[in-house]
């Protein structure tokens, strides 16, 4: 017999077309109205999001107490249980863990409950990577609304994660109803839904107040007269009644693909924050375990909550008004300032283990955030002990590692523009010890000033060293060839900027945009005479050339937009780094970088704790820190630290940089998209900066290489002040360095530490984790994330992805 579960809710965006204060006011009025109606009607009000409950707790303690009492009575249900409703495509796996666990902590502390059902009612697509995380954070079910365009089991199914985890999933046809029109939706869905147990979400959202007196009265009469069981319910109760057998093992995409690129200023800060959080938690843990600092639990928690709030599904995707963008940026920059200070606190504490500097020594102390010895390049900048005003001689350094061995150094352009030999910036290549500070000693010499050779106009740049062959076309400024050991990976004109016709809609809601983002691609051209922001430059310039890398910059133009592309070609590493600076001057455009490839294979990309196949038919894809073309075990990877959107078709990889759309320009029927009688604000009409690494690796190394690219060594010129007291040792080793240490942090309100480890591989792996003499053998399934707790000198594997 058919059974209908009515889930009363009020989808409230804390920030969207309004600023957060108005969102807080809406939550106050909605929660008060829902509580008042609970005195009149026998129904259950369901609501999620820590953020909104915190508003109630702070601004209306009396109402907060009423809600606690209603929960005890079963008339108010904590739904979802996450910190808020985030985007679930762009945040990394650790961020989703924090969304759930910070929510769980709050709701258990304040209300003594935590729901079994997660919700993603308004997220613009859903990563399959969240299945494992939901399951291992103690939840069993998932409700979503925006399913995308790929075929999925109808309505209710078992959603299988990349690692084999399973949860129940149900699609809801929308999450709200018009004021006084709940019965219209209820009747329609009851007539259309063929499932034995039907889920219907109703209630007015976004300033509407959730349930209305009319709707509750109408539903009361309907329940009393219905021939089938109809009941006020909650998501957990609904899922207890269903037992789907159909399975789905892919992400639920694609929905509104423009939002994976729109508002790049928020997205870039978000990606940088996630990397900086991982580094900061690790360095603070190392310093705390060694007894050098007290672990800054409260300060790190506050920074994490800045990150979680920025991941709201209308802020990170770029679909809010300008105030929403500014709020997201403020949150991220506030959190990063906190992280910066905490990282410095731990770093300087670790530096105190070093001896004083010798006469004439400039000590460089470098923290390696990875749990293995790492030979890499790292940059640093310092001030000479005295200014050198000579026009004939310039300072240079000899650099030695802790064993007294001389290591390669290359001087590069410092950040300052004082035309004086005083500030020195340099890049060093050397081995770094795992998860600790390595010391390098610099000694200053002087040499005659050498005139920099000039590059003839339209000259090709050709690099051929140790099996690595790179060509930059002198006429186009594009990467013409990238060969390793004779194998060509590029089919000419790679990293060519391309401008597409787009529209003002930041979501990308048009049917044509589901097929491909942007139309009529027009490549940029190499500037013959750079002008504007690039005035005085040459079309192609060699800007760095030394023992470590060759740096080349090229300048491009299309209409009113200018782009700088820098190629950093390393002499001892097989990869190429590419930096892109975009100065946008044209509206309603999409700008991508084109990479025609000389190899073929499957297009794949990083998602939450995993790697998944991406579209290969030109549709816009979303991936995190890497995408790659996989041929057997070999992958040509494009690693990044700030972007998410891309597409792939006919062996051409196109990575999305910016969309110059209009704030909150939401298509409504056939109405005018934006006003034409006045100027309205545009998105991303300013400088934007991007970094990429083109590399060849086996599939198992993708996660490690992207982690290395995004979590760089932290270095500074520090003259140590030695400590008198003893300090503990810290030695951590993971036997397989492709098992990535996602983070290490102190467990919440416990005298122990947790280590999050990830096997981002389709193959099962075994590895041994050793920390200060304790060890544990670990067996990883495919794409499996694990948590190990370090307590009382022991390592214990835990099932839950705890914090």
CSV table of N, CA and C in Angstrom, one decimal, residues 235-355:
chain,number,residue,atom,x,y,z
A,235,UNK,N,13.1,12.9,7.5
A,235,UNK,CA,13.9,12.1,6.6
A,235,UNK,C,14.3,10.7,7.1
A,236,UNK,N,14.7,10.7,8.4
A,236,UNK,CA,15.2,9.4,9.0
A,236,UNK,C,14.0,8.4,9.0
A,237,UNK,N,12.8,8.8,9.3
A,237,UNK,CA,11.7,7.9,9.3
A,237,UNK,C,11.4,7.4,7.9
A,238,UNK,N,11.4,8.3,7.0
A,238,UNK,CA,11.2,7.9,5.6
A,238,UNK,C,12.1,6.8,5.1
A,239,UNK,N,13.4,7.0,5.4
A,239,UNK,CA,14.4,6.0,4.9
A,239,UNK,C,14.3,4.7,5.6
A,240,UNK,N,13.8,4.7,6.8
A,240,UNK,CA,13.5,3.4,7.5
A,240,UNK,C,12.5,2.6,6.7
A,241,UNK,N,11.6,3.2,6.0
A,241,UNK,CA,10.5,2.5,5.3
A,241,UNK,C,10.9,2.1,3.9
A,242,UNK,N,12.0,2.5,3.3
A,242,UNK,CA,12.4,2.1,1.9
A,242,UNK,C,13.6,1.2,1.9
A,243,UNK,N,13.6,0.3,0.9
A,243,UNK,CA,14.7,-0.7,0.7
A,243,UNK,C,15.0,-0.8,-0.8
A,244,UNK,N,15.5,0.3,-1.3
A,244,UNK,CA,15.8,0.2,-2.8
A,244,UNK,C,16.9,-0.8,-3.1
A,245,UNK,N,16.8,-1.3,-4.3
A,245,UNK,CA,17.7,-2.4,-4.8
A,245,UNK,C,18.6,-1.9,-6.0
A,246,UNK,N,18.0,-0.9,-6.8
A,246,UNK,CA,18.8,-0.4,-7.9
A,246,UNK,C,20.0,0.3,-7.3
A,247,UNK,N,21.1,0.3,-8.1
A,247,UNK,CA,22.4,0.9,-7.7
A,247,UNK,C,22.9,1.9,-8.7
A,248,UNK,N,23.5,2.9,-8.1
A,248,UNK,CA,24.2,4.0,-9.0
A,248,UNK,C,25.6,4.2,-8.4
A,249,UNK,N,26.6,4.2,-9.2
A,249,UNK,CA,28.0,4.3,-8.7
A,249,UNK,C,28.8,5.5,-9.3
A,250,UNK,N,28.0,6.5,-9.7
A,250,UNK,CA,28.7,7.7,-10.3
A,250,UNK,C,28.2,8.9,-9.6
A,251,UNK,N,28.9,10.1,-9.9
A,251,UNK,CA,28.4,11.3,-9.4
A,251,UNK,C,27.1,11.7,-10.0
A,252,UNK,N,26.3,12.6,-9.4
A,252,UNK,CA,25.0,13.1,-9.9
A,252,UNK,C,25.3,14.4,-10.5
A,253,UNK,N,25.6,14.4,-11.8
A,253,UNK,CA,25.9,15.6,-12.5
A,253,UNK,C,25.4,15.5,-13.9
A,254,UNK,N,25.3,16.6,-14.7
A,254,UNK,CA,25.9,17.9,-14.4
A,254,UNK,C,24.8,18.9,-14.2
A,255,UNK,N,24.8,19.8,-13.3
A,255,UNK,CA,23.8,20.7,-13.1
A,255,UNK,C,24.4,22.1,-13.0
A,256,UNK,N,24.0,23.0,-13.8
A,256,UNK,CA,24.4,24.4,-13.8
A,256,UNK,C,25.9,24.5,-13.9
A,257,UNK,N,26.5,24.1,-15.0
A,257,UNK,CA,28.0,24.0,-15.1
A,257,UNK,C,28.8,25.3,-15.0
A,258,UNK,N,28.1,26.4,-15.3
A,258,UNK,CA,28.8,27.7,-15.2
A,258,UNK,C,29.4,28.0,-13.9
A,259,UNK,N,28.7,27.5,-12.8
A,259,UNK,CA,29.1,27.8,-11.4
A,259,UNK,C,30.4,27.2,-11.0
A,260,UNK,N,31.0,26.3,-11.8
A,260,UNK,CA,32.3,25.7,-11.5
A,260,UNK,C,33.4,26.7,-11.9
A,261,UNK,N,33.1,27.8,-12.6
A,261,UNK,CA,34.1,28.7,-13.0
A,261,UNK,C,33.8,30.1,-12.5
A,262,UNK,N,32.5,30.5,-12.4
A,262,UNK,CA,32.1,31.8,-12.0
A,262,UNK,C,32.7,32.3,-10.6
A,263,UNK,N,33.0,33.5,-10.5
A,263,UNK,CA,33.6,34.1,-9.3
A,263,UNK,C,34.9,33.5,-8.9
A,264,UNK,N,35.9,33.6,-9.8
A,264,UNK,CA,37.1,32.9,-9.5
A,264,UNK,C,37.9,33.4,-8.3
A,265,UNK,N,37.6,34.7,-7.9
A,265,UNK,CA,38.3,35.2,-6.7
A,265,UNK,C,38.0,34.4,-5.5
A,266,UNK,N,36.7,34.0,-5.3
A,266,UNK,CA,36.3,33.2,-4.2
A,266,UNK,C,36.9,31.8,-4.3
A,267,UNK,N,36.8,31.2,-5.5
A,267,UNK,CA,37.3,29.8,-5.7
A,267,UNK,C,38.8,29.7,-5.5
A,268,UNK,N,39.6,30.7,-6.0
A,268,UNK,CA,41.0,30.6,-5.8
A,268,UNK,C,41.4,30.7,-4.3
A,269,UNK,N,40.8,31.6,-3.6
A,269,UNK,CA,41.1,31.7,-2.1
A,269,UNK,C,40.6,30.4,-1.4
A,270,UNK,N,39.5,29.8,-1.8
A,270,UNK,CA,39.0,28.6,-1.2
A,270,UNK,C,40.0,27.5,-1.4
A,271,UNK,N,40.5,27.3,-2.6
A,271,UNK,CA,41.5,26.2,-2.9
A,271,UNK,C,42.8,26.5,-2.1
A,272,UNK,N,43.2,27.7,-2.0
A,272,UNK,CA,44.4,28.0,-1.3
A,272,UNK,C,44.2,27.8,0.2
A,273,UNK,N,43.0,28.1,0.7
A,273,UNK,CA,42.7,27.9,2.1
A,273,UNK,C,42.8,26.4,2.5
A,274,UNK,N,42.2,25.6,1.7
A,274,UNK,CA,42.3,24.1,2.0
A,274,UNK,C,43.7,23.6,2.1
A,275,UNK,N,44.6,24.0,1.2
A,275,UNK,CA,46.0,23.6,1.2
A,275,UNK,C,46.7,24.2,2.4
A,276,UNK,N,46.4,25.5,2.7
A,276,UNK,CA,47.1,26.1,3.9
A,276,UNK,C,46.6,25.5,5.2
A,277,UNK,N,45.3,25.1,5.3
A,277,UNK,CA,44.8,24.4,6.5
A,277,UNK,C,45.6,23.1,6.7
A,278,UNK,N,45.8,22.3,5.7
A,278,UNK,CA,46.5,21.0,5.8
A,278,UNK,C,47.9,21.3,6.3
A,279,UNK,N,48.6,22.2,5.7
A,279,UNK,CA,50.0,22.5,6.2
A,279,UNK,C,50.0,23.0,7.6
A,280,UNK,N,49.1,23.9,8.0
A,280,UNK,CA,49.1,24.5,9.3
A,280,UNK,C,48.8,23.4,10.4
A,281,UNK,N,47.8,22.6,10.1
A,281,UNK,CA,47.5,21.5,11.1
A,281,UNK,C,48.7,20.6,11.3
A,282,UNK,N,49.3,20.3,10.2
A,282,UNK,CA,50.5,19.4,10.3
A,282,UNK,C,51.6,20.0,11.1
A,283,UNK,N,52.0,21.3,10.8
A,283,UNK,CA,53.1,21.9,11.4
A,283,UNK,C,52.8,22.1,12.9
A,284,UNK,N,51.5,22.5,13.2
A,284,UNK,CA,51.1,22.7,14.6
A,284,UNK,C,51.2,21.3,15.4
A,285,UNK,N,50.8,20.3,14.7
A,285,UNK,CA,50.8,19.0,15.4
A,285,UNK,C,52.2,18.5,15.7
A,286,UNK,N,53.1,18.7,14.7
A,286,UNK,CA,54.5,18.3,14.9
A,286,UNK,C,55.1,19.1,16.1
A,287,UNK,N,54.9,20.4,16.1
A,287,UNK,CA,55.4,21.3,17.2
A,287,UNK,C,54.8,20.9,18.5
A,288,UNK,N,53.5,20.6,18.5
A,288,UNK,CA,52.8,20.2,19.8
A,288,UNK,C,53.3,18.9,20.3
A,289,UNK,N,53.4,17.9,19.5
A,289,UNK,CA,53.9,16.6,19.9
A,289,UNK,C,55.3,16.7,20.4
A,290,UNK,N,56.1,17.6,19.9
A,290,UNK,CA,57.5,17.7,20.4
A,290,UNK,C,57.5,18.6,21.7
A,291,UNK,N,56.4,19.1,22.1
A,291,UNK,CA,56.3,19.8,23.3
A,291,UNK,C,56.7,21.3,23.2
A,292,UNK,N,56.7,21.8,22.0
A,292,UNK,CA,57.2,23.2,21.7
A,292,UNK,C,56.1,24.2,21.8
A,293,UNK,N,54.8,23.8,21.6
A,293,UNK,CA,53.7,24.7,21.7
A,293,UNK,C,52.5,24.0,22.2
A,294,UNK,N,51.5,24.7,22.7
A,294,UNK,CA,50.2,24.1,23.0
A,294,UNK,C,49.4,24.1,21.7
A,295,UNK,N,48.8,22.9,21.4
A,295,UNK,CA,48.1,22.9,20.1
A,295,UNK,C,47.0,23.9,20.1
A,296,UNK,N,46.9,24.8,19.1
A,296,UNK,CA,45.9,25.8,19.1
A,296,UNK,C,44.5,25.4,18.6
A,297,UNK,N,43.9,24.5,19.4
A,297,UNK,CA,42.6,23.9,19.0
A,297,UNK,C,41.5,24.9,18.7
A,298,UNK,N,41.3,25.8,19.6
A,298,UNK,CA,40.2,26.8,19.4
A,298,UNK,C,40.4,27.7,18.2
A,299,UNK,N,41.6,28.2,18.1
A,299,UNK,CA,41.9,29.1,17.0
A,299,UNK,C,41.8,28.3,15.6
A,300,UNK,N,42.2,27.1,15.6
A,300,UNK,CA,42.1,26.3,14.3
A,300,UNK,C,40.6,26.0,14.0
A,301,UNK,N,39.8,25.7,15.1
A,301,UNK,CA,38.4,25.5,14.9
A,301,UNK,C,37.7,26.7,14.3
A,302,UNK,N,38.1,27.9,14.8
A,302,UNK,CA,37.5,29.1,14.3
A,302,UNK,C,37.8,29.3,12.8
A,303,UNK,N,39.1,29.0,12.5
A,303,UNK,CA,39.5,29.2,11.1
A,303,UNK,C,38.7,28.2,10.2
A,304,UNK,N,38.6,27.0,10.7
A,304,UNK,CA,37.8,26.0,9.9
A,304,UNK,C,36.4,26.4,9.7
A,305,UNK,N,35.8,27.1,10.7
A,305,UNK,CA,34.4,27.5,10.5
A,305,UNK,C,34.3,28.6,9.5
A,306,UNK,N,35.4,29.5,9.3
A,306,UNK,CA,35.4,30.4,8.2
A,306,UNK,C,35.4,29.7,6.9
A,307,UNK,N,36.1,28.6,6.8
A,307,UNK,CA,36.2,27.8,5.6
A,307,UNK,C,34.8,27.2,5.3
A,308,UNK,N,34.2,26.6,6.3
A,308,UNK,CA,32.9,26.0,6.1
A,308,UNK,C,31.8,26.9,5.7
A,309,UNK,N,31.8,28.1,6.2
A,309,UNK,CA,30.8,29.1,5.8
A,309,UNK,C,31.0,29.6,4.4
A,310,UNK,N,32.3,29.7,4.0
A,310,UNK,CA,32.6,30.1,2.6
A,310,UNK,C,32.1,29.1,1.6
A,311,UNK,N,31.9,27.8,2.0
A,311,UNK,CA,31.5,26.8,1.0
A,311,UNK,C,30.0,26.7,0.8
A,312,UNK,N,29.3,27.7,1.3
A,312,UNK,CA,27.8,27.7,1.1
A,312,UNK,C,27.5,27.6,-0.4
A,313,UNK,N,26.5,27.0,-0.8
A,313,UNK,CA,26.2,26.6,-2.2
A,313,UNK,C,25.8,27.8,-3.1
A,314,UNK,N,25.7,29.0,-2.6
A,314,UNK,CA,25.6,30.2,-3.4
A,314,UNK,C,26.8,31.1,-3.3
A,315,UNK,N,27.8,30.8,-2.4
A,315,UNK,CA,29.0,31.6,-2.3
A,315,UNK,C,30.1,31.0,-3.1
A,316,UNK,N,30.5,29.8,-2.8
A,316,UNK,CA,31.6,29.2,-3.5
A,316,UNK,C,31.3,29.0,-5.0
A,317,UNK,N,30.1,28.6,-5.4
A,317,UNK,CA,29.8,28.5,-6.8
A,317,UNK,C,29.7,29.9,-7.5
A,318,UNK,N,29.6,31.0,-6.8
A,318,UNK,CA,29.6,32.3,-7.4
A,318,UNK,C,28.2,32.7,-7.9
A,319,UNK,N,27.2,32.3,-7.2
A,319,UNK,CA,25.8,32.6,-7.7
A,319,UNK,C,25.1,33.6,-6.8
A,320,UNK,N,25.8,34.4,-6.0
A,320,UNK,CA,25.2,35.4,-5.1
A,320,UNK,C,25.4,36.8,-5.7
A,321,UNK,N,24.9,37.7,-4.9
A,321,UNK,CA,25.1,39.1,-5.3
A,321,UNK,C,26.6,39.5,-4.9
A,322,UNK,N,27.0,40.7,-5.2
A,322,UNK,CA,28.4,41.1,-4.9
A,322,UNK,C,28.7,41.0,-3.4
A,323,UNK,N,27.7,41.3,-2.6
A,323,UNK,CA,27.9,41.2,-1.1
A,323,UNK,C,28.2,39.8,-0.7
A,324,UNK,N,27.6,38.8,-1.4
A,324,UNK,CA,27.9,37.4,-1.1
A,324,UNK,C,29.4,37.1,-1.4
A,325,UNK,N,29.8,37.6,-2.5
A,325,UNK,CA,31.2,37.4,-2.9
A,325,UNK,C,32.2,38.0,-1.9
A,326,UNK,N,31.8,39.3,-1.5
A,326,UNK,CA,32.7,40.0,-0.5
A,326,UNK,C,32.7,39.3,0.8
A,327,UNK,N,31.5,38.7,1.2
A,327,UNK,CA,31.4,38.0,2.5
A,327,UNK,C,32.3,36.7,2.4
A,328,UNK,N,32.2,36.0,1.3
A,328,UNK,CA,33.1,34.8,1.2
A,328,UNK,C,34.5,35.1,1.2
A,329,UNK,N,34.9,36.2,0.5
A,329,UNK,CA,36.3,36.6,0.5
A,329,UNK,C,36.8,37.0,2.0
A,330,UNK,N,35.9,37.8,2.7
A,330,UNK,CA,36.3,38.2,4.0
A,330,UNK,C,36.5,37.0,4.9
A,331,UNK,N,35.6,36.0,4.8
A,331,UNK,CA,35.7,34.8,5.6
A,331,UNK,C,37.0,34.1,5.3
A,332,UNK,N,37.3,33.9,4.0
A,332,UNK,CA,38.5,33.1,3.7
A,332,UNK,C,39.7,33.9,4.1
A,333,UNK,N,39.8,35.2,3.9
A,333,UNK,CA,41.0,35.9,4.2
A,333,UNK,C,41.2,36.0,5.7
A,334,UNK,N,40.0,36.1,6.5
A,334,UNK,CA,40.1,36.1,7.9
A,334,UNK,C,40.7,34.8,8.4
A,335,UNK,N,40.2,33.7,7.8
A,335,UNK,CA,40.7,32.4,8.2
A,335,UNK,C,42.1,32.2,7.9
A,336,UNK,N,42.5,32.7,6.7
A,336,UNK,CA,43.9,32.5,6.2
A,336,UNK,C,44.8,33.3,7.1
A,337,UNK,N,44.4,34.5,7.5
A,337,UNK,CA,45.2,35.3,8.4
A,337,UNK,C,45.5,34.5,9.7
A,338,UNK,N,44.4,33.9,10.3
A,338,UNK,CA,44.6,33.1,11.4
A,338,UNK,C,45.5,31.9,11.2
A,339,UNK,N,45.4,31.2,10.1
A,339,UNK,CA,46.3,30.1,9.7
A,339,UNK,C,47.7,30.6,9.6
A,340,UNK,N,47.9,31.7,9.0
A,340,UNK,CA,49.2,32.3,8.8
A,340,UNK,C,49.9,32.5,10.1
A,341,UNK,N,49.2,33.1,11.1
A,341,UNK,CA,49.8,33.3,12.4
A,341,UNK,C,50.1,32.0,13.1
A,342,UNK,N,49.2,31.0,13.0
A,342,UNK,CA,49.4,29.8,13.7
A,342,UNK,C,50.6,29.0,13.1
A,343,UNK,N,50.6,29.0,11.7
A,343,UNK,CA,51.7,28.4,11.1
A,343,UNK,C,53.1,29.0,11.5
A,344,UNK,N,53.1,30.3,11.6
A,344,UNK,CA,54.3,31.0,12.0
A,344,UNK,C,54.7,30.6,13.5
A,345,UNK,N,53.7,30.5,14.3
A,345,UNK,CA,53.9,30.2,15.7
A,345,UNK,C,54.6,28.8,15.8
A,346,UNK,N,54.1,27.8,15.1
A,346,UNK,CA,54.6,26.5,15.1
A,346,UNK,C,56.0,26.5,14.5
A,347,UNK,N,56.1,27.1,13.3
A,347,UNK,CA,57.4,27.1,12.6
A,347,UNK,C,58.5,27.8,13.4
A,348,UNK,N,58.3,28.9,14.1
A,348,UNK,CA,59.3,29.5,14.8
A,348,UNK,C,59.7,28.7,16.1
A,349,UNK,N,58.7,28.0,16.6
A,349,UNK,CA,58.9,27.1,17.7
A,349,UNK,C,59.9,25.9,17.3
A,350,UNK,N,59.6,25.3,16.1
A,350,UNK,CA,60.4,24.3,15.5
A,350,UNK,C,61.8,24.8,15.2
A,351,UNK,N,61.9,26.1,14.8
A,351,UNK,CA,63.2,26.7,14.5
A,351,UNK,C,64.1,26.9,15.7
A,352,UNK,N,63.4,26.9,16.9
A,352,UNK,CA,64.2,27.1,18.1
A,352,UNK,C,65.1,25.9,18.4
A,353,UNK,N,64.8,24.8,17.7
A,353,UNK,CA,65.7,23.6,17.9
A,353,UNK,C,67.0,23.8,17.2
A,354,UNK,N,67.2,24.8,16.3
A,354,UNK,CA,68.4,25.0,15.6
A,354,UNK,C,69.4,25.8,16.4
A,355,UNK,N,70.7,25.6,16.0
A,355,UNK,CA,71.8,26.3,16.7
A,355,UNK,C,71.9,27.7,16.1
